[in-house]
Short mmCIF file of C-alpha atoms in Angstrom, two decimals:
data_model
loop_
_atom_site.label_atom_id
_atom_site.label_comp_id
_atom_site.label_asym_id
_atom_site.label_seq_id
_atom_site.Cartn_x
_atom_site.Cartn_y
_atom_site.Cartn_z
CA MET A 1 165.58 20.39 102.23
CA THR A 2 164.11 24.70 102.42
CA LEU A 3 165.85 27.06 103.81
CA TYR A 4 164.14 29.27 105.62
CA ARG A 5 165.71 32.67 105.68
CA ALA A 6 164.47 35.09 108.37
CA THR A 7 165.03 37.37 111.52
CA PHE A 8 164.25 35.11 114.35
CA LEU A 9 164.29 34.97 117.85
CA HIS A 10 164.08 32.08 120.05
CA THR A 11 165.13 30.81 123.67
CA PRO A 12 167.44 27.68 123.73
CA VAL A 13 168.04 28.09 127.31
CA ASN A 14 165.90 29.65 130.58
CA PRO A 15 166.56 33.10 130.33
CA PHE A 16 165.44 33.48 134.51
CA HIS A 17 169.23 31.24 134.96
CA HIS A 18 171.06 32.26 131.25
CA SER A 19 171.35 36.00 131.17
CA ASP A 20 172.44 35.23 127.24
CA ALA A 21 168.98 32.90 126.79
CA LEU A 22 167.27 34.91 123.80
CA LYS A 23 169.11 33.96 120.38
CA ARG A 24 169.18 36.13 117.60
CA GLU A 25 169.70 35.92 113.92
CA ASP A 26 168.92 39.68 112.27
CA ASP A 27 169.77 37.40 109.28
CA GLY A 28 169.11 33.85 109.80
CA GLY A 29 168.69 30.46 108.24
CA LEU A 30 166.88 27.20 109.23
CA LEU A 31 167.49 24.62 107.29
CA VAL A 32 164.23 22.23 107.37
CA GLN A 33 163.83 18.61 106.18
CA ASN A 34 160.79 16.56 107.09
CA GLY A 35 159.50 19.12 109.22
CA GLN A 36 162.56 19.12 111.22
CA ILE A 37 165.38 21.25 111.59
CA ARG A 38 168.47 19.80 110.60
CA GLU A 39 170.53 23.45 111.00
CA SER A 40 170.10 26.68 112.24
CA GLY A 41 172.09 29.96 112.27
CA SER A 42 172.96 32.62 110.08
CA PHE A 43 171.41 32.52 106.11
CA ALA A 44 175.40 33.09 104.71
CA ASP A 45 176.78 30.45 106.02
CA LEU A 46 173.99 27.88 105.78
CA LYS A 47 173.41 29.03 102.09
CA ALA A 48 177.45 28.51 102.08
CA ALA A 49 177.06 25.22 103.24
CA HIS A 50 173.85 24.14 101.45
CA PRO A 51 174.19 26.10 98.06
CA THR A 52 171.43 24.36 95.61
CA GLU A 53 168.79 24.18 97.94
CA THR A 54 165.47 26.12 97.59
CA VAL A 55 165.37 29.05 99.92
CA GLU A 56 162.33 30.95 101.07
CA ASP A 57 162.50 33.66 102.55
CA LEU A 58 160.37 35.33 104.95
CA ARG A 59 162.32 38.77 105.69
CA GLY A 60 160.19 41.36 106.64
CA GLY A 61 158.68 40.37 109.74
CA LEU A 62 159.98 37.99 113.26
CA LEU A 63 159.96 34.60 112.88
CA LEU A 64 159.43 32.96 116.91
CA PRO A 65 158.83 29.41 117.69
CA GLY A 66 154.91 27.96 117.56
CA PHE A 67 153.37 29.72 121.17
CA ILE A 68 152.45 26.78 123.59
CA ASP A 69 149.83 27.43 125.12
CA THR A 70 149.15 25.72 128.56
CA HIS A 71 145.86 26.69 129.85
CA VAL A 72 142.82 27.18 127.63
CA HIS A 73 139.44 25.66 127.91
CA TYR A 74 137.91 24.34 125.00
CA PRO A 75 134.08 25.46 125.51
CA GLN A 76 135.07 28.84 126.29
CA VAL A 77 135.72 30.35 123.05
CA ARG A 78 131.97 31.89 122.87
CA VAL A 79 132.25 33.77 126.12
CA ILE A 80 135.72 35.78 126.23
CA GLY A 81 134.44 38.87 127.42
CA GLY A 82 132.20 38.31 131.05
CA LEU A 83 134.04 41.05 132.49
CA GLY A 84 132.50 42.78 135.99
CA VAL A 85 132.77 39.33 138.62
CA PRO A 86 134.97 37.31 140.15
CA LEU A 87 135.58 33.33 139.60
CA LEU A 88 132.61 31.67 141.22
CA ASP A 89 130.23 34.03 140.24
CA TRP A 90 131.52 34.41 136.40
CA LEU A 91 131.27 30.44 136.20
CA ASP A 92 127.75 30.28 137.55
CA LYS A 93 126.83 33.61 134.94
CA TYR A 94 128.79 33.26 131.79
CA ALA A 95 130.69 29.61 132.05
CA LEU A 96 128.90 26.61 132.69
CA PRO A 97 125.67 27.76 130.52
CA GLU A 98 127.67 27.35 127.84
CA GLU A 99 129.78 24.52 128.80
CA ALA A 100 125.95 22.31 129.17
CA ARG A 101 125.27 23.06 125.67
CA PHE A 102 128.92 20.22 124.83
CA GLY A 103 125.91 17.46 125.11
CA ASP A 104 124.87 18.59 122.01
CA SER A 105 127.12 17.15 119.22
CA ALA A 106 126.57 19.88 116.45
CA HIS A 107 127.76 22.79 118.77
CA ALA A 108 131.06 20.46 120.08
CA ALA A 109 132.00 20.20 116.39
CA THR A 110 131.10 23.67 115.98
CA VAL A 111 133.21 25.72 118.25
CA ALA A 112 136.23 22.84 117.90
CA ARG A 113 136.55 24.27 114.76
CA GLU A 114 136.65 27.65 116.06
CA PHE A 115 138.64 27.27 119.10
CA VAL A 116 141.46 25.59 117.14
CA SER A 117 141.34 28.15 114.11
CA GLY A 118 141.34 30.72 117.14
CA LEU A 119 144.49 29.20 118.20
CA ILE A 120 146.43 28.49 115.19
CA SER A 121 146.02 32.18 113.85
CA SER A 122 147.54 33.47 117.01
CA GLY A 123 150.54 31.68 116.62
CA THR A 124 149.83 28.75 119.09
CA THR A 125 151.23 25.70 117.78
CA THR A 126 151.02 23.66 120.87
CA ALA A 127 148.14 23.64 123.51
CA LEU A 128 147.36 21.80 127.07
CA VAL A 129 143.47 22.45 126.76
CA PHE A 130 140.64 22.18 128.75
CA GLY A 131 137.94 20.15 127.31
CA SER A 132 134.16 19.48 127.87
CA HIS A 133 132.44 17.42 130.75
CA PHE A 134 130.81 15.35 127.74
CA ALA A 135 133.31 12.42 126.40
CA ASN A 136 131.71 12.97 122.58
CA ALA A 137 132.56 16.41 122.68
CA VAL A 138 136.12 15.56 123.50
CA ASP A 139 136.80 12.98 121.06
CA THR A 140 135.45 15.37 118.62
CA LEU A 141 138.11 18.17 119.61
CA PHE A 142 140.79 15.41 119.06
CA GLN A 143 139.51 14.75 115.78
CA GLU A 144 139.60 18.44 114.69
CA THR A 145 142.93 18.80 116.32
CA GLU A 146 144.00 16.08 114.18
CA ARG A 147 142.76 16.69 111.19
CA VAL A 148 144.83 20.42 111.69
CA GLY A 149 147.92 19.37 113.01
CA LEU A 150 147.76 21.22 116.58
CA ARG A 151 149.69 20.10 119.08
CA THR A 152 147.23 19.15 121.28
CA VAL A 153 147.22 17.78 124.78
CA ALA A 154 143.39 17.38 126.10
CA GLY A 155 141.31 15.45 128.12
CA GLN A 156 137.52 15.10 129.37
CA VAL A 157 136.60 17.17 132.30
CA VAL A 158 135.51 15.30 135.57
CA SER A 159 133.18 16.26 138.39
CA ASP A 160 130.53 15.25 140.55
CA ARG A 161 129.90 18.66 142.89
CA MET A 162 128.82 22.15 143.07
CA LEU A 163 128.28 22.30 139.13
CA ARG A 164 125.16 22.01 137.39
CA PRO A 165 123.97 18.80 137.13
CA GLU A 166 124.31 17.93 133.70
CA LEU A 167 127.77 18.34 134.18
CA HIS A 168 128.55 16.11 136.66
CA THR A 169 129.84 12.57 136.64
CA THR A 170 130.59 9.69 138.91
CA PRO A 171 133.99 7.76 139.41
CA GLU A 172 133.33 4.84 137.60
CA ARG A 173 132.06 7.09 134.79
CA ALA A 174 134.34 9.12 135.21
CA TYR A 175 137.41 6.06 134.82
CA SER A 176 135.43 4.48 132.27
CA GLU A 177 134.93 7.08 130.03
CA GLY A 178 138.51 9.01 130.88
CA LYS A 179 140.02 4.94 129.52
CA ALA A 180 138.26 4.71 126.51
CA LEU A 181 139.75 8.35 125.66
CA ILE A 182 143.46 7.38 126.14
CA GLU A 183 142.91 3.84 124.71
CA LYS A 184 142.36 6.03 121.41
CA TRP A 185 144.01 8.83 121.17
CA HIS A 186 146.91 9.04 123.37
CA GLY A 187 149.96 9.13 121.14
CA LYS A 188 147.82 9.36 118.34
CA GLY A 189 149.46 11.15 115.71
CA GLU A 190 150.20 14.69 117.71
CA ASN A 191 147.66 14.12 120.92
CA ARG A 192 148.16 13.08 123.54
CA TYR A 193 145.60 12.28 126.67
CA ALA A 194 145.08 14.73 130.49
CA VAL A 195 143.65 13.18 133.57
CA THR A 196 141.46 16.76 134.24
CA PRO A 197 139.57 16.94 137.26
CA ARG A 198 138.06 20.47 137.08
CA PHE A 199 139.03 21.85 140.43
CA SER A 200 138.99 20.22 144.30
CA LEU A 201 136.01 22.19 144.67
CA SER A 202 133.81 20.38 141.87
CA ALA A 203 136.07 17.19 142.39
CA SER A 204 135.36 14.72 145.30
CA GLU A 205 137.87 11.98 147.18
CA GLY A 206 136.20 9.80 144.58
CA ILE A 207 136.74 11.52 141.69
CA LEU A 208 140.44 12.07 142.32
CA GLU A 209 141.41 8.56 143.37
CA ALA A 210 139.45 7.67 139.71
CA CYS A 211 142.04 10.44 138.23
CA ALA A 212 143.98 8.77 140.04
CA ALA A 213 143.92 5.33 138.87
CA LEU A 214 143.81 6.50 134.96
CA MET A 215 147.25 7.57 135.83
CA LYS A 216 148.86 4.72 137.16
CA GLU A 217 147.37 2.47 134.31
CA PHE A 218 148.73 4.48 131.94
CA PRO A 219 151.32 6.20 133.34
CA ASP A 220 152.65 8.35 130.23
CA VAL A 221 149.23 10.70 130.57
CA HIS A 222 149.46 14.25 131.42
CA PHE A 223 147.10 15.61 134.68
CA THR A 224 146.01 18.90 134.55
CA SER A 225 143.82 21.23 137.35
CA HIS A 226 143.31 24.33 138.76
CA SER A 227 144.67 25.42 142.06
CA ASN A 228 144.14 29.01 144.13
CA GLU A 229 143.06 30.87 141.77
CA ASN A 230 140.68 32.65 143.78
CA LEU A 231 140.17 33.43 147.92
CA LYS A 232 136.58 32.09 148.22
CA GLU A 233 137.61 29.36 146.23
CA VAL A 234 140.41 28.17 148.13
CA GLU A 235 138.40 28.95 151.51
CA THR A 236 135.60 26.69 149.87
CA VAL A 237 138.46 23.84 148.97
CA ARG A 238 139.70 23.85 152.85
CA GLN A 239 136.28 23.26 154.23
CA LEU A 240 135.81 20.52 151.50
CA PHE A 241 139.22 18.99 152.72
CA PRO A 242 139.47 19.55 156.35
CA LYS A 243 142.18 16.46 156.48
CA SER A 244 144.06 18.17 153.43
CA ARG A 245 146.79 20.55 154.66
CA ASP A 246 145.73 23.18 152.08
CA TYR A 247 144.48 22.87 148.41
CA ILE A 248 147.53 21.46 146.18
CA ASP A 249 147.85 18.99 149.44
CA THR A 250 144.19 17.55 147.87
CA TYR A 251 146.32 16.81 144.69
CA GLU A 252 149.15 15.64 146.02
CA GLN A 253 147.09 13.02 148.63
CA ALA A 254 145.34 11.67 145.88
CA GLY A 255 148.77 10.77 144.12
CA LEU A 256 147.88 13.78 141.16
CA LEU A 257 151.51 15.21 141.26
CA GLY A 258 154.43 14.51 138.87
CA ARG A 259 156.61 15.59 136.26
CA ARG A 260 153.93 16.25 133.49
CA SER A 261 151.68 17.70 136.33
CA VAL A 262 150.43 21.54 135.11
CA LEU A 263 148.34 23.32 137.41
CA ALA A 264 146.98 26.98 136.25
CA HIS A 265 146.42 30.14 137.70
CA ASN A 266 148.34 28.95 141.92
CA VAL A 267 147.60 32.89 142.71
CA HIS A 268 147.34 32.74 146.73
CA MET A 269 150.13 29.65 147.30
CA THR A 270 151.44 29.07 150.53
CA GLY A 271 155.11 28.12 151.08
CA ARG A 272 153.99 24.53 151.86
CA GLU A 273 152.44 24.24 148.57
CA LEU A 274 155.37 25.98 146.79
CA SER A 275 157.63 23.35 147.98
CA ALA A 276 155.63 20.38 147.49
CA MET A 277 155.02 21.76 143.58
CA ALA A 278 159.09 21.47 143.02
CA THR A 279 158.84 18.52 144.44
CA HIS A 280 157.19 17.01 142.54
CA SER A 281 158.57 18.79 139.31
CA CYS A 282 155.25 20.64 138.55
CA THR A 283 154.75 23.57 136.72
CA SER A 284 152.33 26.16 137.35
CA ALA A 285 150.49 27.80 134.30
CA HIS A 286 150.45 31.47 134.53
CA CYS A 287 147.01 33.18 132.98
CA PRO A 288 147.91 37.42 133.80
CA CYS A 289 144.84 38.02 131.53
CA SER A 290 141.90 36.16 133.26
CA ASN A 291 143.74 36.71 136.72
CA SER A 292 143.23 40.74 136.04
CA ALA A 293 139.78 40.02 134.61
CA LEU A 294 138.01 38.31 137.33
CA GLY A 295 139.89 39.93 139.87
CA SER A 296 142.22 37.03 141.54
CA GLY A 297 144.88 38.41 142.46
CA PHE A 298 149.01 39.46 141.73
CA PHE A 299 150.67 36.00 140.86
CA PRO A 300 153.69 35.52 143.17
CA LEU A 301 156.51 34.87 140.31
CA LYS A 302 159.13 35.42 142.35
CA ARG A 303 158.41 33.12 145.09
CA HIS A 304 158.29 30.60 142.34
CA LEU A 305 161.59 30.64 141.08
CA ALA A 306 162.88 31.38 144.50
CA ALA A 307 161.16 27.98 145.20
CA GLY A 308 162.05 25.99 141.88
CA VAL A 309 158.86 26.04 140.14
CA ARG A 310 158.26 25.69 136.68
CA VAL A 311 156.62 28.76 135.30
CA SER A 312 154.47 28.64 131.73
CA LEU A 313 152.14 30.93 129.98
CA GLY A 314 148.38 30.42 128.87
CA THR A 315 145.04 31.69 128.64
CA ASP A 316 142.52 30.44 129.95
CA VAL A 317 140.41 31.83 127.13
CA GLY A 318 137.01 32.28 128.97
CA GLY A 319 137.89 34.10 131.94
CA GLY A 320 141.18 35.91 129.83
CA THR A 321 141.07 38.15 127.28
CA GLY A 322 141.60 35.71 124.22
CA PHE A 323 143.96 33.67 122.22
CA SER A 324 146.94 35.78 121.85
CA MET A 325 150.02 34.99 123.87
CA LEU A 326 151.77 38.17 123.22
CA LYS A 327 148.74 39.63 125.07
CA GLU A 328 149.58 37.13 128.31
CA GLY A 329 153.46 37.93 128.21
CA LEU A 330 152.98 41.67 128.33
CA GLN A 331 150.17 41.16 131.18
CA ALA A 332 152.60 39.12 133.24
CA TYR A 333 155.16 41.94 132.28
CA PHE A 334 152.39 44.75 133.85
CA MET A 335 151.49 42.83 137.07
CA GLN A 336 155.20 42.01 137.60
CA GLN A 337 156.03 45.46 137.21
CA LEU A 338 152.87 47.03 139.66
CA LEU A 339 154.42 44.42 142.37
CA GLY A 340 157.23 46.44 143.18
CA ASP A 341 160.00 44.94 144.81
CA SER A 342 157.89 41.80 145.15
CA GLY A 343 157.71 41.35 141.82
CA VAL A 344 160.13 40.12 138.70
CA ALA A 345 161.64 42.56 135.97
CA LEU A 346 161.17 40.96 132.93
CA GLU A 347 162.22 41.33 129.33
CA PRO A 348 161.68 39.97 126.15
CA SER A 349 163.52 37.44 126.53
CA HIS A 350 161.63 36.12 129.21
CA LEU A 351 157.95 37.06 127.55
CA LEU A 352 159.41 35.26 124.90
CA TYR A 353 160.84 31.90 127.22
CA LEU A 354 157.76 31.76 129.12
CA ALA A 355 155.10 31.46 126.12
CA THR A 356 157.35 28.88 124.30
CA ARG A 357 160.08 26.87 125.51
CA ALA A 358 158.46 26.81 128.88
CA GLY A 359 155.39 25.60 127.37
CA ALA A 360 157.72 22.52 125.78
CA GLU A 361 159.52 22.01 129.29
CA ALA A 362 155.55 21.98 131.09
CA LEU A 363 154.74 19.38 128.76
CA GLU A 364 157.81 17.30 128.38
CA MET A 365 158.39 18.16 124.87
CA ASP A 366 160.92 20.19 125.07
CA GLY A 367 163.68 17.63 123.18
CA GLN A 368 160.94 18.68 120.18
CA ILE A 369 159.13 21.86 119.89
CA GLY A 370 160.09 25.58 122.31
CA ASP A 371 162.69 26.99 120.41
CA PHE A 372 164.59 26.48 116.50
CA SER A 373 167.93 24.31 117.83
CA ALA A 374 168.80 22.12 115.29
CA GLY A 375 167.22 18.63 115.86
CA LYS A 376 164.01 20.28 116.71
CA ALA A 377 160.44 20.44 114.94
CA PHE A 378 160.06 23.37 112.22
CA ASP A 379 157.14 24.61 114.52
CA ALA A 380 157.20 28.70 113.94
CA SER A 381 154.71 31.80 113.71
CA LEU A 382 155.78 34.63 111.44
CA PHE A 383 154.41 37.83 112.73
CA GLN A 384 154.32 40.59 109.43
CA PRO A 385 152.20 42.95 110.45
CA PRO A 386 149.82 44.63 107.33
CA GLU A 387 151.09 46.60 105.32
CA GLY A 388 150.53 50.42 106.48
CA SER A 389 149.74 49.08 109.74
CA THR A 390 151.18 51.15 112.67
CA MET A 391 153.44 47.27 114.09
CA GLN A 392 154.82 48.00 110.32
CA ALA A 393 155.53 51.27 111.43
CA VAL A 394 157.35 50.50 115.00
CA LEU A 395 158.99 47.20 113.72
CA ASN A 396 160.83 48.40 110.58
CA ASN A 397 161.92 51.12 112.41
CA ALA A 398 162.93 49.14 116.03
CA HIS A 399 166.71 49.60 116.38
CA SER A 400 167.32 46.27 117.34
CA THR A 401 165.93 42.71 116.73
CA GLU A 402 165.65 42.35 120.61
CA ARG A 403 163.19 46.17 120.70
CA ALA A 404 161.47 44.48 118.08
CA LEU A 405 160.11 41.61 119.70
CA ALA A 406 159.74 43.80 122.74
CA SER A 407 157.76 46.26 120.81
CA LEU A 408 155.75 42.72 119.19
CA PHE A 409 154.52 42.08 122.36
CA ALA A 410 154.06 45.21 123.54
CA GLY A 411 151.43 45.94 120.27
CA GLY A 412 151.15 42.49 118.19
CA THR A 413 147.80 40.76 117.82
CA GLN A 414 146.34 38.06 116.05
CA ALA A 415 145.97 40.20 112.82
CA ASP A 416 149.96 40.23 112.46
CA VAL A 417 150.39 36.97 112.35
CA LYS A 418 151.05 36.22 108.84
CA ARG A 419 152.04 32.11 108.50
CA VAL A 420 151.92 29.62 110.70
CA TRP A 421 154.02 25.97 110.63
CA ILE A 422 153.78 22.93 112.65
CA GLY A 423 156.47 20.01 111.62
CA GLY A 424 157.08 21.88 108.45
CA LYS A 425 153.75 21.95 107.46
CA GLU A 426 151.90 25.24 106.84
CA VAL A 427 148.61 25.61 109.00
CA PHE A 428 147.69 29.23 108.68
CA SER A 429 148.51 32.30 106.18
CA ARG A 430 146.72 35.52 106.23
CA ARG A 431 144.41 36.32 103.72
CA GLU A 432 145.66 39.65 102.58
CA THR A 433 142.87 42.58 101.98
CA ALA A 434 142.97 45.64 100.86
CA GLN A 435 144.57 48.93 102.84
CA ALA A 436 141.52 51.16 104.28
CA GLU A 437 142.44 54.81 103.29
CA PRO A 438 141.95 57.42 105.89
CA VAL A 439 138.78 60.05 104.55
CA SER A 440 139.96 62.97 104.14
CA ALA A 441 138.12 65.72 104.89
#
């Protein structure tokens, strides 16, 4: 066993329901055996109880549970920064041309390495991944996540209209390729499968029925898609599905909503849609950087909470600003502040919860990951800013651990991630470089 000594914070319960949800240990201990946390508490108590165990000292930074990104697009790493256009124009101009390249196996493999590396080096240890339209590219992604150890829920993206022709499939092919991927990867190691129609705009009733057939045949798979992101998109879906009551109903009528269903964005929601999501125990993956960059709108967090709909965070990546869940937490805070009385006053505990345990709950993995309670896997990220950096000065002078957490969300970046563990295995360690000195006048 290893006894990790660290300043750590986590949210074993939901801070939207419990005011004391944030748990902190200024000099804490986590006793880990075979990748699992056996005991969690103060270092002094754990050291006294286990005096002969090896101690690994992680003081000098903040140890947080590994981040859980519940909406991130594998093929969009290289299109980050396509600013200045709304969603549907952005897809046509930036995202879809790049996604069409994933029929090339070599390209898919190269980007898979970039994608997984980007997640882990940002402190993300679990991800719900929007895969590729090409089955071989999804297979390549799973191979890479298996090699590295990233906990991954992913699937082949399926559509049959309104995209580029090379990205279209048929209901029959969507079913057969999806089934083959499920049988090969679902439940293998840390990989799980998510049935993934791109969105109702590009998925006909036939595609949605094929997705439902897969979920009926394999009832423990996940489901993810997009919903209510952009007003033009919402109106187009209404025209394409005249018999549906609203956007969410297109999925509901197909039998795609359930406990393991995660729908991204949900900016323009009706009361009926929120009620339906709550009834089916679905989760909204809130992607605040993407919603801001594409001008999609303000996420109605207060209405989600009032309706009893779970909410987690996603980076989106291509439509957003990168892999940093710290940045997503900060942008979520900004947007709720700007909403005034219609927003939710978010505190550091909420941001940490949304970036960690909320994602575990969304994926029905909260019995395994999401916080540092005894019995959970040791999935963790150590944030220790580089020597001489502004963030180091800020954290060193924070008057409390909670204030240090707030400062990390406010100004932390990928560069502040020192080490990352998944299931007790170290999967990332920052290479230190010589500190740059200011040039004298």
